[in-house]
Structure formats: structure tokens, C-alpha cells
Short mmCIF file of C-alpha atoms in Angstrom, two decimals:
data_model
loop_
_atom_site.label_atom_id
_atom_site.label_comp_id
_atom_site.label_asym_id
_atom_site.label_seq_id
_atom_site.Cartn_x
_atom_site.Cartn_y
_atom_site.Cartn_z
CA MET A 94 -5.32 -34.33 -4.13
CA LYS A 95 -7.70 -35.75 -1.16
CA ILE A 96 -7.74 -33.08 1.61
CA SER A 97 -9.15 -33.48 4.97
CA PHE A 98 -9.57 -30.47 7.42
CA VAL A 99 -8.88 -30.37 11.20
CA GLY A 100 -10.72 -26.79 12.00
CA ALA A 101 -13.59 -25.15 10.41
CA GLY A 102 -12.63 -21.55 10.92
CA ASN A 103 -11.76 -18.51 8.84
CA VAL A 104 -8.70 -20.17 7.48
CA ALA A 105 -10.24 -23.76 6.94
CA TRP A 106 -13.04 -21.98 5.13
CA HIS A 107 -11.36 -20.47 2.71
CA LEU A 108 -8.59 -23.03 1.89
CA ALA A 109 -11.10 -25.86 1.56
CA GLN A 110 -13.13 -23.65 -0.92
CA ALA A 111 -9.83 -22.59 -2.59
CA PHE A 112 -8.29 -26.10 -3.03
CA GLU A 113 -11.66 -27.61 -4.31
CA ASN A 114 -11.74 -24.85 -6.99
CA ALA A 115 -8.42 -25.75 -8.11
CA GLY A 116 -9.79 -29.16 -8.68
CA HIS A 117 -9.15 -31.26 -5.41
CA VAL A 118 -11.35 -32.84 -3.22
CA VAL A 119 -11.94 -32.18 0.35
CA ASN A 120 -13.17 -35.72 2.18
CA GLU A 121 -14.00 -34.97 5.99
CA VAL A 122 -13.80 -31.60 8.05
CA TYR A 123 -13.57 -31.99 11.65
CA SER A 124 -14.26 -29.04 14.11
CA ARG A 125 -14.81 -29.01 17.94
CA ASP A 126 -17.93 -26.60 16.78
CA SER A 127 -19.85 -28.78 14.81
CA GLN A 128 -22.00 -25.89 13.33
CA ASN A 129 -18.74 -24.63 11.95
CA ALA A 130 -18.11 -27.74 10.27
CA ARG A 131 -21.60 -28.06 9.09
CA LEU A 132 -21.40 -24.72 7.67
CA LEU A 133 -18.28 -25.65 5.85
CA THR A 134 -19.24 -28.61 4.28
CA THR A 135 -22.46 -27.32 2.91
CA LEU A 136 -19.88 -25.00 0.88
CA LEU A 137 -17.98 -28.27 -0.28
CA TYR A 138 -18.91 -30.77 -3.20
CA ASP A 139 -18.97 -33.72 -1.45
CA ALA A 140 -17.25 -33.40 2.14
CA THR A 141 -18.81 -35.02 5.18
CA ILE A 142 -18.53 -33.87 8.96
CA GLN A 143 -15.61 -36.07 10.66
CA PRO A 144 -17.35 -36.61 13.97
CA ASP A 145 -14.21 -37.13 15.89
CA LEU A 146 -10.51 -37.08 15.53
CA ASN A 147 -10.37 -40.50 13.98
CA PHE A 148 -8.92 -40.48 10.36
CA ALA A 149 -7.79 -43.83 10.19
CA GLU A 150 -9.96 -45.04 7.40
CA SER A 151 -9.74 -41.35 5.95
CA GLU A 152 -8.50 -41.76 1.97
CA SER A 153 -6.96 -38.30 2.04
CA ALA A 154 -3.46 -37.82 0.94
CA LEU A 155 -3.34 -34.74 3.36
CA ILE A 156 -4.70 -33.58 6.47
CA VAL A 157 -4.59 -30.11 7.20
CA ILE A 158 -4.52 -28.42 10.85
CA ALA A 159 -5.96 -25.36 10.58
CA ALA A 160 -6.91 -24.55 14.27
CA ALA A 161 -5.48 -22.32 16.99
CA ASP A 162 -2.18 -22.77 18.05
CA ASP A 163 -2.77 -23.45 21.72
CA ALA A 164 -4.87 -26.31 20.30
CA LEU A 165 -2.28 -28.09 18.26
CA ALA A 166 -0.81 -30.28 20.86
CA GLY A 167 -4.45 -31.58 22.33
CA ILE A 168 -5.12 -32.24 18.73
CA ILE A 169 -2.08 -34.38 17.81
CA GLU A 170 -2.53 -36.18 20.97
CA ARG A 171 -5.92 -37.64 20.26
CA ILE A 172 -5.91 -37.56 16.32
CA VAL A 173 -5.35 -40.91 14.91
CA LEU A 174 -3.79 -40.96 11.34
CA PRO A 175 -3.87 -43.45 8.29
CA ASP A 176 -0.24 -44.72 7.49
CA GLY A 177 2.04 -42.17 5.33
CA VAL A 178 -0.35 -39.19 5.35
CA MET A 179 1.08 -36.02 5.16
CA LEU A 180 0.21 -34.05 8.41
CA VAL A 181 0.47 -29.99 8.11
CA HIS A 182 -0.29 -27.11 10.02
CA THR A 183 -1.33 -23.69 8.69
CA SER A 184 0.28 -21.55 11.89
CA GLY A 185 2.73 -18.75 11.41
CA THR A 186 4.13 -19.54 14.64
CA GLN A 187 4.30 -23.16 15.33
CA SER A 188 7.65 -24.79 14.40
CA LEU A 189 7.76 -27.50 11.97
CA ALA A 190 10.06 -29.35 14.55
CA GLU A 191 7.48 -29.17 17.13
CA LEU A 192 5.10 -30.56 14.92
CA GLN A 193 7.23 -33.51 14.21
CA ARG A 194 7.94 -33.73 18.06
CA LEU A 195 4.33 -34.14 18.66
CA VAL A 196 3.72 -36.56 15.67
CA GLY A 197 6.57 -38.67 17.02
CA ILE A 198 5.37 -39.00 20.63
CA TYR A 199 1.87 -39.56 20.05
CA SER A 200 1.29 -41.18 16.49
CA ASP A 201 1.56 -45.02 15.94
CA VAL A 202 1.84 -44.74 12.32
CA PRO A 203 4.69 -43.06 10.25
CA VAL A 204 3.27 -39.64 9.06
CA ARG A 205 4.67 -37.27 7.11
CA THR A 206 5.10 -33.31 8.34
CA GLY A 207 4.84 -30.10 6.82
CA VAL A 208 3.55 -26.54 7.04
CA LEU A 209 1.60 -24.67 4.79
CA TYR A 210 1.17 -21.11 6.14
CA PRO A 211 -1.12 -18.78 3.90
CA LEU A 212 0.18 -14.96 4.77
CA GLN A 213 -2.92 -13.28 4.86
CA THR A 214 -5.72 -12.16 6.92
CA PHE A 215 -9.05 -14.28 6.31
CA THR A 216 -12.61 -13.56 7.13
CA LYS A 217 -15.41 -16.21 6.30
CA GLY A 218 -17.37 -14.96 3.88
CA VAL A 219 -14.96 -12.13 2.62
CA PRO A 220 -13.90 -13.07 -0.96
CA LEU A 221 -9.92 -13.02 -1.95
CA ASP A 222 -7.66 -13.26 -4.66
CA TYR A 223 -5.93 -16.48 -3.61
CA ALA A 224 -3.49 -16.01 -6.79
CA GLN A 225 -2.22 -13.23 -4.88
CA ILE A 226 -1.54 -14.81 -1.69
CA PRO A 227 1.86 -15.88 -0.38
CA PHE A 228 2.02 -19.67 0.66
CA CYS A 229 5.22 -20.30 2.94
CA ILE A 230 5.79 -24.03 2.74
CA GLU A 231 8.00 -26.23 4.82
CA ALA A 232 8.40 -30.16 4.84
CA THR A 233 10.45 -32.59 6.57
CA ASP A 234 11.49 -34.47 3.65
CA ALA A 235 11.84 -33.43 -0.04
CA ASP A 236 8.78 -35.55 -1.35
CA THR A 237 6.37 -34.02 0.99
CA GLU A 238 7.82 -30.46 0.02
CA GLN A 239 7.35 -31.01 -3.62
CA GLU A 240 3.79 -32.24 -3.11
CA LEU A 241 2.90 -29.42 -1.02
CA THR A 242 4.47 -27.10 -3.31
CA ALA A 243 2.50 -28.11 -6.20
CA LEU A 244 -0.70 -28.19 -3.99
CA ALA A 245 -0.12 -24.57 -3.18
CA ARG A 246 0.88 -23.41 -6.84
CA SER A 247 -2.54 -25.08 -7.79
CA VAL A 248 -4.02 -22.04 -5.97
CA SER A 249 -1.55 -19.45 -5.77
CA THR A 250 1.13 -17.83 -7.87
CA GLN A 251 3.18 -16.87 -4.53
CA VAL A 252 4.65 -19.77 -3.28
CA TYR A 253 7.71 -19.97 -1.16
CA ARG A 254 10.15 -22.12 0.69
CA VAL A 255 10.21 -20.45 4.21
CA ASP A 256 12.02 -22.28 7.26
CA SER A 257 10.36 -22.17 10.52
CA GLU A 258 12.42 -18.94 12.08
CA GLU A 259 11.76 -17.07 8.75
CA ARG A 260 8.15 -17.79 9.04
CA GLN A 261 7.98 -16.64 12.52
CA VAL A 262 9.50 -13.06 11.68
CA LEU A 263 6.76 -13.17 8.44
CA HIS A 264 4.32 -13.72 11.05
CA ILE A 265 5.55 -10.87 13.73
CA GLY A 266 5.95 -8.76 10.57
CA ALA A 267 2.20 -9.52 9.96
CA VAL A 268 0.99 -8.45 13.25
CA PHE A 269 2.65 -5.11 12.98
CA ALA A 270 1.17 -4.72 9.36
CA CYS A 271 -2.23 -6.09 9.39
CA ASN A 272 -3.25 -6.51 12.89
CA PHE A 273 -1.92 -3.33 14.55
CA THR A 274 -2.34 -1.01 11.88
CA ASN A 275 -6.05 -2.50 11.69
CA HIS A 276 -6.00 -1.27 15.45
CA LEU A 277 -4.47 2.20 14.80
CA LEU A 278 -7.56 2.61 12.19
CA THR A 279 -9.87 1.60 15.04
CA ILE A 280 -8.54 4.23 17.16
CA ALA A 281 -8.94 6.92 14.63
CA HIS A 282 -12.47 5.93 14.31
CA ASP A 283 -13.21 5.68 17.91
CA LEU A 284 -11.44 9.28 18.08
CA LEU A 285 -14.02 10.96 15.38
CA ALA A 286 -16.66 9.09 16.86
CA ARG A 287 -16.33 10.91 20.06
CA GLU A 288 -17.27 14.33 18.27
CA GLN A 289 -20.01 12.66 15.80
CA LEU A 290 -17.35 12.74 12.92
CA ASP A 291 -17.90 10.41 10.25
CA PHE A 292 -15.23 7.82 9.49
CA THR A 293 -15.54 8.25 5.99
CA LEU A 294 -13.52 11.42 6.32
CA LEU A 295 -10.44 9.46 6.64
CA LYS A 296 -10.87 7.11 4.06
CA PRO A 297 -9.16 8.78 1.33
CA LEU A 298 -6.20 9.45 3.53
CA ILE A 299 -6.07 5.34 4.56
CA ARG A 300 -6.49 4.55 0.79
CA GLU A 301 -3.67 6.79 -0.13
CA THR A 302 -1.16 5.89 2.82
CA CYS A 303 -2.11 2.19 1.69
CA GLU A 304 -1.19 2.61 -2.08
CA LYS A 305 1.92 4.78 -1.30
CA ALA A 306 3.43 1.89 1.23
CA LEU A 307 2.45 -0.65 -1.62
CA ALA A 308 4.21 0.87 -4.36
CA SER A 309 7.38 1.59 -2.40
CA THR A 310 10.21 -1.19 -1.40
CA ASP A 311 10.43 0.53 2.00
CA PRO A 312 7.64 2.37 3.68
CA ALA A 313 9.96 4.45 5.49
CA LEU A 314 10.14 6.52 2.42
CA ALA A 315 6.47 7.57 2.43
CA GLN A 316 6.89 8.54 5.76
CA THR A 317 4.96 12.09 6.85
CA GLY A 318 3.69 13.74 9.78
CA PRO A 319 4.53 15.64 12.95
CA ALA A 320 6.82 13.07 14.20
CA ARG A 321 8.74 12.69 10.64
CA ARG A 322 8.87 16.82 10.63
CA ASN A 323 10.03 16.71 14.15
CA ASP A 324 7.49 19.30 14.97
CA TRP A 325 7.04 19.40 18.74
CA SER A 326 4.67 22.15 18.64
CA ILE A 327 1.94 19.74 17.07
CA THR A 328 2.83 16.55 19.15
CA SER A 329 2.53 18.31 22.27
CA GLN A 330 -0.98 19.86 21.16
CA HIS A 331 -2.12 16.39 20.13
CA LEU A 332 -0.73 14.98 23.38
CA ALA A 333 -2.77 17.91 25.26
CA TYR A 334 -6.12 17.16 23.70
CA LEU A 335 -5.66 13.42 23.86
CA GLN A 336 -4.53 13.26 27.62
CA PRO A 337 -8.01 14.07 29.44
CA VAL A 338 -9.67 11.61 26.75
CA SER A 339 -7.66 8.50 27.17
CA PRO A 340 -4.29 7.98 28.70
CA GLU A 341 -3.92 4.72 26.81
CA TRP A 342 -4.30 6.43 23.54
CA THR A 343 -1.93 9.01 24.70
CA GLY A 344 0.61 6.54 25.66
CA LEU A 345 0.36 4.89 22.25
CA TYR A 346 0.77 8.42 20.61
CA ARG A 347 3.73 9.21 22.71
CA GLN A 348 5.89 6.01 21.95
CA LEU A 349 4.85 5.51 18.33
CA THR A 350 5.87 9.61 17.87
CA GLU A 351 9.14 8.42 19.72
CA SER A 352 9.74 5.38 17.51
CA ILE A 353 9.20 7.55 14.26
CA ARG A 354 12.07 9.89 16.00
CA LEU A 355 14.29 6.97 16.53
CA ARG A 356 13.75 5.70 12.80
CA HIS A 357 14.26 8.78 11.07
CA PHE A 358 16.42 11.05 13.18
CA GLY A 359 18.38 8.30 15.63
CA MET A 360 16.86 9.80 18.84
CA ASP A 361 14.24 9.50 21.43
CA MET B 142 -9.99 33.17 -8.53
CA LYS B 143 -6.79 34.68 -8.21
CA ILE B 144 -4.75 33.03 -5.24
CA SER B 145 -1.06 33.28 -4.13
CA PHE B 146 0.93 30.92 -1.92
CA VAL B 147 3.01 31.22 0.95
CA GLY B 148 5.18 28.06 1.19
CA ALA B 149 5.91 25.80 -1.39
CA GLY B 150 6.21 22.56 0.17
CA ASN B 151 4.18 19.16 -0.42
CA VAL B 152 0.82 20.78 0.57
CA ALA B 153 1.36 23.69 -1.84
CA TRP B 154 2.72 21.89 -4.80
CA HIS B 155 -0.48 20.09 -5.00
CA LEU B 156 -3.11 22.57 -4.29
CA ALA B 157 -1.34 25.10 -6.71
CA GLN B 158 -1.75 22.69 -9.44
CA ALA B 159 -5.22 21.53 -8.46
CA PHE B 160 -6.41 24.83 -8.36
CA GLU B 161 -5.02 25.79 -11.70
CA ASN B 162 -6.51 22.86 -12.97
CA ALA B 163 -9.75 23.92 -11.83
CA GLY B 164 -9.66 27.15 -13.63
CA HIS B 165 -8.05 29.47 -11.24
CA VAL B 166 -4.80 31.41 -11.42
CA VAL B 167 -2.00 31.35 -9.32
CA ASN B 168 -0.26 34.76 -9.19
CA GLU B 169 2.47 34.49 -6.76
CA VAL B 170 4.48 31.48 -4.74
CA TYR B 171 6.67 32.63 -1.83
CA SER B 172 8.82 30.26 -0.12
CA ARG B 173 11.38 30.61 2.47
CA ASP B 174 13.44 28.03 0.26
CA SER B 175 13.52 29.90 -3.09
CA GLN B 176 14.39 26.61 -5.20
CA ASN B 177 11.25 25.27 -3.92
CA ALA B 178 9.12 28.49 -5.14
CA ARG B 179 11.21 28.07 -8.44
CA LEU B 180 10.14 24.61 -8.82
CA LEU B 181 6.77 24.92 -8.10
CA THR B 182 6.34 28.12 -10.54
CA THR B 183 7.73 26.28 -13.39
CA LEU B 184 4.81 23.90 -13.14
CA LEU B 185 2.27 26.60 -12.76
CA TYR B 186 0.82 28.72 -15.98
CA ASP B 187 2.11 32.25 -15.07
CA ALA B 188 3.00 32.29 -11.39
CA THR B 189 6.07 34.61 -10.42
CA ILE B 190 8.30 33.98 -7.31
CA GLN B 191 7.26 36.11 -4.63
CA PRO B 192 11.02 37.31 -3.11
CA ASP B 193 9.65 38.55 0.20
CA LEU B 194 6.33 38.39 2.35
CA ASN B 195 5.02 41.78 0.76
CA PHE B 196 2.28 40.84 -0.93
CA ALA B 197 0.75 44.90 -0.54
CA GLU B 198 0.54 45.01 -4.59
CA SER B 199 -0.64 41.54 -5.20
CA GLU B 200 -3.90 41.32 -6.95
CA SER B 201 -5.09 37.93 -5.60
CA ALA B 202 -8.30 37.39 -3.86
CA LEU B 203 -6.69 34.50 -1.43
CA ILE B 204 -3.58 34.16 0.02
CA VAL B 205 -2.98 30.71 1.07
CA ILE B 206 -0.60 29.87 3.61
CA ALA B 207 0.79 26.30 3.07
CA ALA B 208 3.72 26.11 5.63
CA ALA B 209 4.68 24.46 8.81
CA ASP B 210 2.66 25.14 12.06
CA ASP B 211 5.38 26.70 13.98
CA ALA B 212 6.23 29.05 11.15
CA LEU B 213 2.85 30.63 10.96
CA ALA B 214 3.31 33.37 13.74
CA GLY B 215 6.61 34.35 12.20
CA ILE B 216 4.90 34.79 8.73
CA ILE B 217 1.64 36.98 9.78
CA GLU B 218 4.06 38.98 11.87
CA ARG B 219 6.04 39.94 8.44
CA ILE B 220 3.42 39.67 5.89
CA VAL B 221 1.94 42.51 4.33
CA LEU B 222 -1.43 42.00 3.00
CA PRO B 223 -3.83 44.05 0.66
CA ASP B 224 -6.78 45.49 1.95
CA GLY B 225 -9.99 42.90 2.36
CA VAL B 226 -8.03 39.88 1.25
CA MET B 227 -8.91 36.38 2.60
CA LEU B 228 -6.11 35.00 4.33
CA VAL B 229 -6.16 31.13 5.00
CA HIS B 230 -4.18 28.22 6.40
CA THR B 231 -4.09 24.65 5.55
CA SER B 232 -3.12 23.43 9.27
CA GLY B 233 -5.01 20.58 10.96
CA THR B 234 -3.87 22.26 14.28
CA GLN B 235 -3.94 26.01 14.48
CA SER B 236 -7.21 27.52 15.21
CA LEU B 237 -9.00 30.00 13.41
CA ALA B 238 -9.13 32.11 16.66
CA GLU B 239 -5.33 32.11 16.58
CA LEU B 240 -5.05 33.01 13.04
CA GLN B 241 -7.71 35.76 13.43
CA ARG B 242 -5.36 37.01 16.92
CA LEU B 243 -2.41 37.21 15.10
CA VAL B 244 -3.67 39.04 11.98
CA GLY B 245 -5.54 41.57 14.70
CA ILE B 246 -2.31 42.19 15.88
CA TYR B 247 -0.02 42.72 12.90
CA SER B 248 -2.18 43.57 10.00
CA ASP B 249 -2.66 47.42 9.17
CA VAL B 250 -5.54 46.61 7.05
CA PRO B 251 -8.72 44.44 7.44
CA VAL B 252 -8.25 40.83 6.41
CA ARG B 253 -10.79 38.29 6.02
CA THR B 254 -9.58 34.83 7.64
CA GLY B 255 -10.35 31.15 7.25
CA VAL B 256 -9.00 27.68 7.01
CA LEU B 257 -8.88 25.34 4.12
CA TYR B 258 -7.65 22.02 5.31
CA PRO B 259 -7.32 19.21 2.75
CA LEU B 260 -7.37 15.70 4.75
CA GLN B 261 -4.45 14.20 2.64
CA THR B 262 -1.07 13.18 2.72
CA PHE B 263 0.68 14.88 0.30
CA THR B 264 4.04 14.03 -1.50
CA LYS B 265 5.28 15.96 -4.36
CA GLY B 266 5.08 14.28 -7.45
CA VAL B 267 2.71 11.55 -6.46
CA PRO B 268 -0.65 12.32 -8.45
CA LEU B 269 -3.81 12.25 -6.11
CA ASP B 270 -7.56 12.09 -7.23
CA TYR B 271 -8.34 15.53 -5.68
CA ALA B 272 -11.89 14.90 -6.33
CA GLN B 273 -12.02 12.59 -3.39
CA ILE B 274 -9.85 14.76 -0.68
CA PRO B 275 -12.22 15.89 1.97
CA PHE B 276 -11.44 19.92 2.11
CA CYS B 277 -12.50 21.18 5.59
CA ILE B 278 -13.62 25.00 5.78
CA GLU B 279 -13.91 27.19 8.36
CA ALA B 280 -14.31 31.16 8.16
CA THR B 281 -15.01 34.21 10.43
CA ASP B 282 -17.64 35.71 8.37
CA ALA B 283 -20.46 33.66 6.08
CA ASP B 284 -19.12 35.44 2.73
CA THR B 285 -15.45 34.17 3.29
CA GLU B 286 -17.12 30.93 4.07
CA GLN B 287 -19.27 30.76 0.89
CA GLU B 288 -15.96 31.85 -1.18
CA LEU B 289 -13.72 29.30 0.05
CA THR B 290 -16.40 26.34 0.01
CA ALA B 291 -16.92 27.33 -3.77
CA LEU B 292 -13.29 27.22 -4.44
CA ALA B 293 -12.90 23.90 -2.71
CA ARG B 294 -15.84 22.39 -4.61
CA SER B 295 -14.28 23.64 -7.93
CA VAL B 296 -11.59 20.84 -6.87
CA SER B 297 -13.19 18.44 -4.80
CA THR B 298 -16.62 16.51 -4.17
CA GLN B 299 -15.87 16.48 -0.56
CA VAL B 300 -16.32 19.97 1.25
CA TYR B 301 -17.01 20.21 4.75
CA ARG B 302 -17.87 22.76 7.19
CA VAL B 303 -15.31 21.77 10.06
CA ASP B 304 -15.09 24.14 13.23
CA SER B 305 -11.37 24.15 14.94
CA GLU B 306 -11.61 21.83 17.51
CA GLU B 307 -13.00 19.11 15.10
CA ARG B 308 -10.52 20.05 12.50
CA GLN B 309 -7.94 19.05 15.42
CA VAL B 310 -9.67 15.94 16.36
CA LEU B 311 -9.62 14.99 12.60
CA HIS B 312 -6.00 15.73 12.34
CA ILE B 313 -5.34 13.55 15.59
CA GLY B 314 -7.30 10.89 13.92
CA ALA B 315 -5.29 11.14 10.66
CA VAL B 316 -1.75 11.03 12.46
CA PHE B 317 -3.19 7.51 14.01
CA ALA B 318 -4.64 6.26 10.37
CA CYS B 319 -1.75 7.50 8.24
CA ASN B 320 1.40 8.43 10.17
CA PHE B 321 1.55 6.00 12.70
CA THR B 322 -0.03 3.10 10.25
CA ASN B 323 2.81 3.85 7.84
CA HIS B 324 5.30 3.44 10.67
CA LEU B 325 4.14 0.01 11.70
CA LEU B 326 4.48 -0.91 7.97
CA THR B 327 8.05 0.30 8.64
CA ILE B 328 8.53 -1.84 11.28
CA ALA B 329 7.40 -4.92 9.64
CA HIS B 330 9.51 -3.92 6.77
CA ASP B 331 12.86 -3.54 8.84
CA LEU B 332 11.73 -6.75 10.58
CA LEU B 333 11.59 -8.70 7.42
CA ALA B 334 14.92 -6.93 6.41
CA ARG B 335 16.98 -8.35 9.20
CA GLU B 336 16.07 -11.87 7.66
CA GLN B 337 16.66 -10.92 3.98
CA LEU B 338 12.98 -11.27 3.57
CA ASP B 339 11.34 -9.31 0.91
CA PHE B 340 8.88 -6.72 1.86
CA THR B 341 6.58 -7.67 -1.03
CA LEU B 342 5.66 -11.27 0.81
CA LEU B 343 3.39 -8.45 3.15
CA LYS B 344 1.81 -6.70 0.21
CA PRO B 345 -1.30 -9.23 -0.35
CA LEU B 346 -1.85 -8.55 3.69
CA ILE B 347 -1.55 -4.97 3.48
CA ARG B 348 -3.83 -4.56 0.88
CA GLU B 349 -6.23 -6.93 2.24
CA THR B 350 -6.31 -4.77 5.52
CA CYS B 351 -6.84 -1.75 4.00
CA GLU B 352 -9.40 -2.89 1.86
CA LYS B 353 -11.35 -4.62 4.89
CA ALA B 354 -11.19 -1.09 6.83
CA LEU B 355 -12.33 1.31 3.86
CA ALA B 356 -15.22 -1.11 3.60
CA SER B 357 -16.23 -1.01 6.63
CA THR B 358 -18.02 1.56 8.82
CA ASP B 359 -16.04 0.61 11.87
CA PRO B 360 -12.45 -1.16 11.61
CA ALA B 361 -12.86 -2.82 14.75
CA LEU B 362 -15.29 -5.26 13.09
CA ALA B 363 -12.10 -6.27 10.88
CA GLN B 364 -9.77 -7.01 13.70
CA THR B 365 -7.89 -10.31 13.75
CA GLY B 366 -4.82 -11.42 15.10
CA PRO B 367 -3.39 -12.97 18.44
CA ALA B 368 -4.28 -9.92 20.56
CA ARG B 369 -7.98 -10.04 19.11
CA ARG B 370 -8.12 -14.35 19.81
CA ASN B 371 -6.66 -13.46 23.09
CA ASP B 372 -3.88 -15.96 22.28
CA TRP B 373 -1.28 -15.42 24.99
CA SER B 374 0.82 -18.58 23.36
CA ILE B 375 1.67 -16.53 20.20
CA THR B 376 1.96 -13.31 22.14
CA SER B 377 5.03 -14.49 24.26
CA GLN B 378 6.22 -16.45 21.70
CA HIS B 379 6.52 -13.14 19.86
CA LEU B 380 7.74 -10.96 22.72
CA ALA B 381 10.50 -13.72 23.01
CA TYR B 382 11.82 -13.21 19.66
CA LEU B 383 11.76 -9.29 19.97
CA GLN B 384 13.19 -8.84 23.41
CA PRO B 385 16.72 -9.37 22.06
CA VAL B 386 15.92 -7.65 18.53
CA SER B 387 14.65 -4.39 19.91
CA PRO B 388 13.28 -3.27 23.35
CA GLU B 389 11.71 -0.38 21.40
CA TRP B 390 9.68 -2.80 19.04
CA THR B 391 8.89 -5.03 22.07
CA GLY B 392 7.48 -2.09 23.81
CA LEU B 393 5.30 -1.16 20.94
CA TYR B 394 4.07 -4.87 20.21
CA ARG B 395 3.28 -5.05 23.94
CA GLN B 396 1.28 -1.71 24.13
CA LEU B 397 -0.61 -2.23 20.89
CA THR B 398 -1.58 -5.95 22.16
CA GLU B 399 -2.72 -4.75 25.45
CA SER B 400 -4.87 -1.66 23.55
CA ILE B 401 -6.42 -4.35 21.43
CA ARG B 402 -7.43 -6.32 24.29
CA LEU B 403 -8.57 -3.46 26.15
CA ARG B 404 -10.83 -2.43 23.12
CA HIS B 405 -12.08 -5.81 22.37
CA PHE B 406 -12.31 -7.33 25.84
CA GLY B 407 -12.47 -4.68 28.06
CA MET B 408 -9.53 -5.52 30.26
CA ASP B 409 -5.33 -5.05 29.99
#
């Protein structure tokens, strides 16, 4: 399949290369940041930098908008599309209905819309096993759904039909499971750094925590720690240490402890 | 070395077997819960169940108290120790000074005290690579420190001298990095379960998040997500979804988002 990208950030950086490795062709890459577009095209076989959002002459069957959510409306307002092209976004949050609505307002030609949401955290230059990435597909018609599913299956073994509401819930779950957990690791790092203690000391614990959660069908079964043991003596010692160090960390410690108690003992 | 255990919970279950696999001998196991003591002794070569806290006749050079923190004082109050034995606890929180103080009050014979804190999350029956577990050692005298270090080194390659305050900071860091992250995974699981979505969908993301953090010296560098991109549009959509579902999850989402903004943009 011939594919064009709008956006050259972390998601486009990974998807474009993964699609080409699966035998597809990336034709054009557009980015507000031409430096990013240039970087990505140098990694692709024969892609060109698209200087603006006029894709009228594009031979691509699919245009992938891999951009920040709040840029979506502005892109649809300005993009010029070839007749009958498939237009998808990669967002966990934007509904398909919203994409359809915007295309209905701004496109002069008929366009088929869909969603191709890869449920993963992407960083440029960090290699991933694409075969294990869940691709969540949604489309306005059965043909588009079938074509997007085939495209995703050419890259990954984990392809699911997920509607807009389910996709939003997955995305919120992903924020808790990835973004927020990573931030807690950052706080642990910062706490240790204050005492010149090496973050490496925590790594076996982090690895084990992660492996237990991945082996379980419900991470609640692997919960340990003072809150799970309902040990107020340790909790108050920890809070007494944290209070003068950071009221913010104290607040998080307290709220997370209460949440564990609520989940495991039904009390707060 | 001959070793006795007070406590037969998760920590004792692992340490006792690890020590025996390294060539030491576990003599006695005492537990308030005699069922637990029985279970553990069946897994050891020649250990007997100790029916009470009278260790006066024990031949062990080391007695390990692997019990809940709030049980420590009660144990020291009642335990009868052989002359010159080493007495250690495995707690991340209790200071060595507190152990010394209690022993000074209650023991009729001279006893050497120390701390042997394994920085890991233990679950009975879940195998661990002990060689990778950081053992944090503290002792009241150089001889005891040396003996505890040799014992820990017979099990693990990661042995550190850590004083009581550093140990407490490590323990608080461990609560953030292990207990709280696991609880966030539980919330992600519960969110998905409400929509009959399989937790398995999040596992590649969890694995990748963990691997990025383990590969980095500072997890802040691996932070992604709406809060890190300062994307309020997604944040407010997520909060709007969460509010009617769970005020508690809404509060955590809000507070963690603010904490990420504070860490990465210096604002809240």
C-alpha cells in the first residue's frame, strides 16, 4: 500500500519505518517542523518531503495523521485530499465521529475515514518489537476496516477492532499504566538522588514488580507494601519524612495509600 | 553460618531458602502462625519449628527477625537470646538505633545487632534471582558488619553498606517504584475491566515502559503522555470520562498530571 504521513514525531517515526519494513511504500511526509520531516525521510526508501498540506496529487491510498490531538482540526481544515483516499488518525482520544465531522465540513471530495491507534509508547530511535504492539482499528465502512486491518496485520500479530469509547478507555488506562507509573519511578529516582543514592539500587525491584504484573491477569493480586498490609506505623514514618522534603510527594503518597486501602479493604 | 528465623512470611520464606542454597544451615523457625512455620520448615533441610521465642539453647550465630515492623518491639520484649548472638531485622524502616535500644532494655545477655534489608518485593512461591537483589547492611560494630556482609555476599552480588536514614529513603523510594506503580497498574486493569477490555492489551506498553526506565539513569528522560506534552485538551477529556466513573481515580489522575507538569515545566 502507498502511504503518506502528516506528522513526523515519535509515532510517525516508528510507524513509517515499520510499514516500509512490511513491504509498503511511504510516498510523502509532511511536518510543521521541516527538520523532523527531513530526518524521517532519510530513514525511508524513497519518500519525499511534502512542503504543505496539499495532497491532491498524491498517489497514496492512505494518509496517516500522526499529530498532536489539538492539531487535528487545524490539519483537516487545511488539508487537500485526493478523491476516495483513506484518512486515518493515530489518536487514542479523538473519536472517529469527530474526524468524520471535520472531513464532512472541510473536504471537497469523498474520503473514507478511520482510526489506527497503536497502543504503545514511542520514542524516536528506541527500537520496538512491532509484532507485539496492539493495533486498534476503527473505520466508517467495512471495506476501510478490512484494508486497515490487513495493513496492521502486516506489521503486528495483535490487531483489534476497538470503537471510539473503548479506545478512549484504553488510552486512559495507558496513561495510568505507562505515563503515571513512569512518573512514580521518576519520583523514586529524585528521592534517592537527594541522598546521593544510586537509582540502580531500585532496578531489581522495578524489574520484579513489572514481571509479576505481566504474569498476572490482575495486578491487584501482586500488591504488596505498607498500604496493602494496612501498616499505619510505616505509613506515618514515611509521611513524616516526606512532609518537609516535598508537600507534593507527601500528597501523592497519602492519596495513593488511601487508594490502595480503598481497593483492598474497601475503606479510606 | 547457623541461622534462625523469627517470622515465616514472604521475606523469611525467600531468605531462609536462599541462605541454605548458599551453604548455610537454618536451625529454627518461629512464627506466631505455626502453619507458616511448618510450611517453611518443610522446604528447609533440617530446620525445626521453634514453639516460642526462647532461643537460649539455640546454636545459631545469627537470628533474623523477618516480621512486620509493628511486631518488632513485642518480639524483642519476649525473645530470650544466647550470649553474643547476632540479632538482625530485615526492615526498611526501623532504625538500627531502635533495635539496639530495645535489646538494651530487654536482653539479659550481650547481643550484637544489625540490619539486613533485602531491597526486593517477595511473594511466597515466586522464584527470584537472588544474585541481583541489593542487600543493605548496617551493624553496630565492624565485626558484625563484616560477618553480615559475607553472609549477604554468599547470596547476592549486590551488597551495600547503608545507614538507617539512607535505608528509609530507599524504602520510601521502593514504595513509589513498586507498591504505588503496581497500584496504578491495578487501576488501569480495573478501568479496562469496566468495559470488558482485556488487561493483556496493555502488557506490551507496560513491558516497554519498564524496559525504558531500566535502561535509563533517570526515568524523567523517558516520560511521555498528555501531561508531558502539556496537552490540556486530552487531559480534560480524560477527566470528563473519569469523573462520573470514580472521583477517586479522577483525583489521582489530576494530582499525577499536576506532578508531571511541576517536574517537567516547573508549574502546577
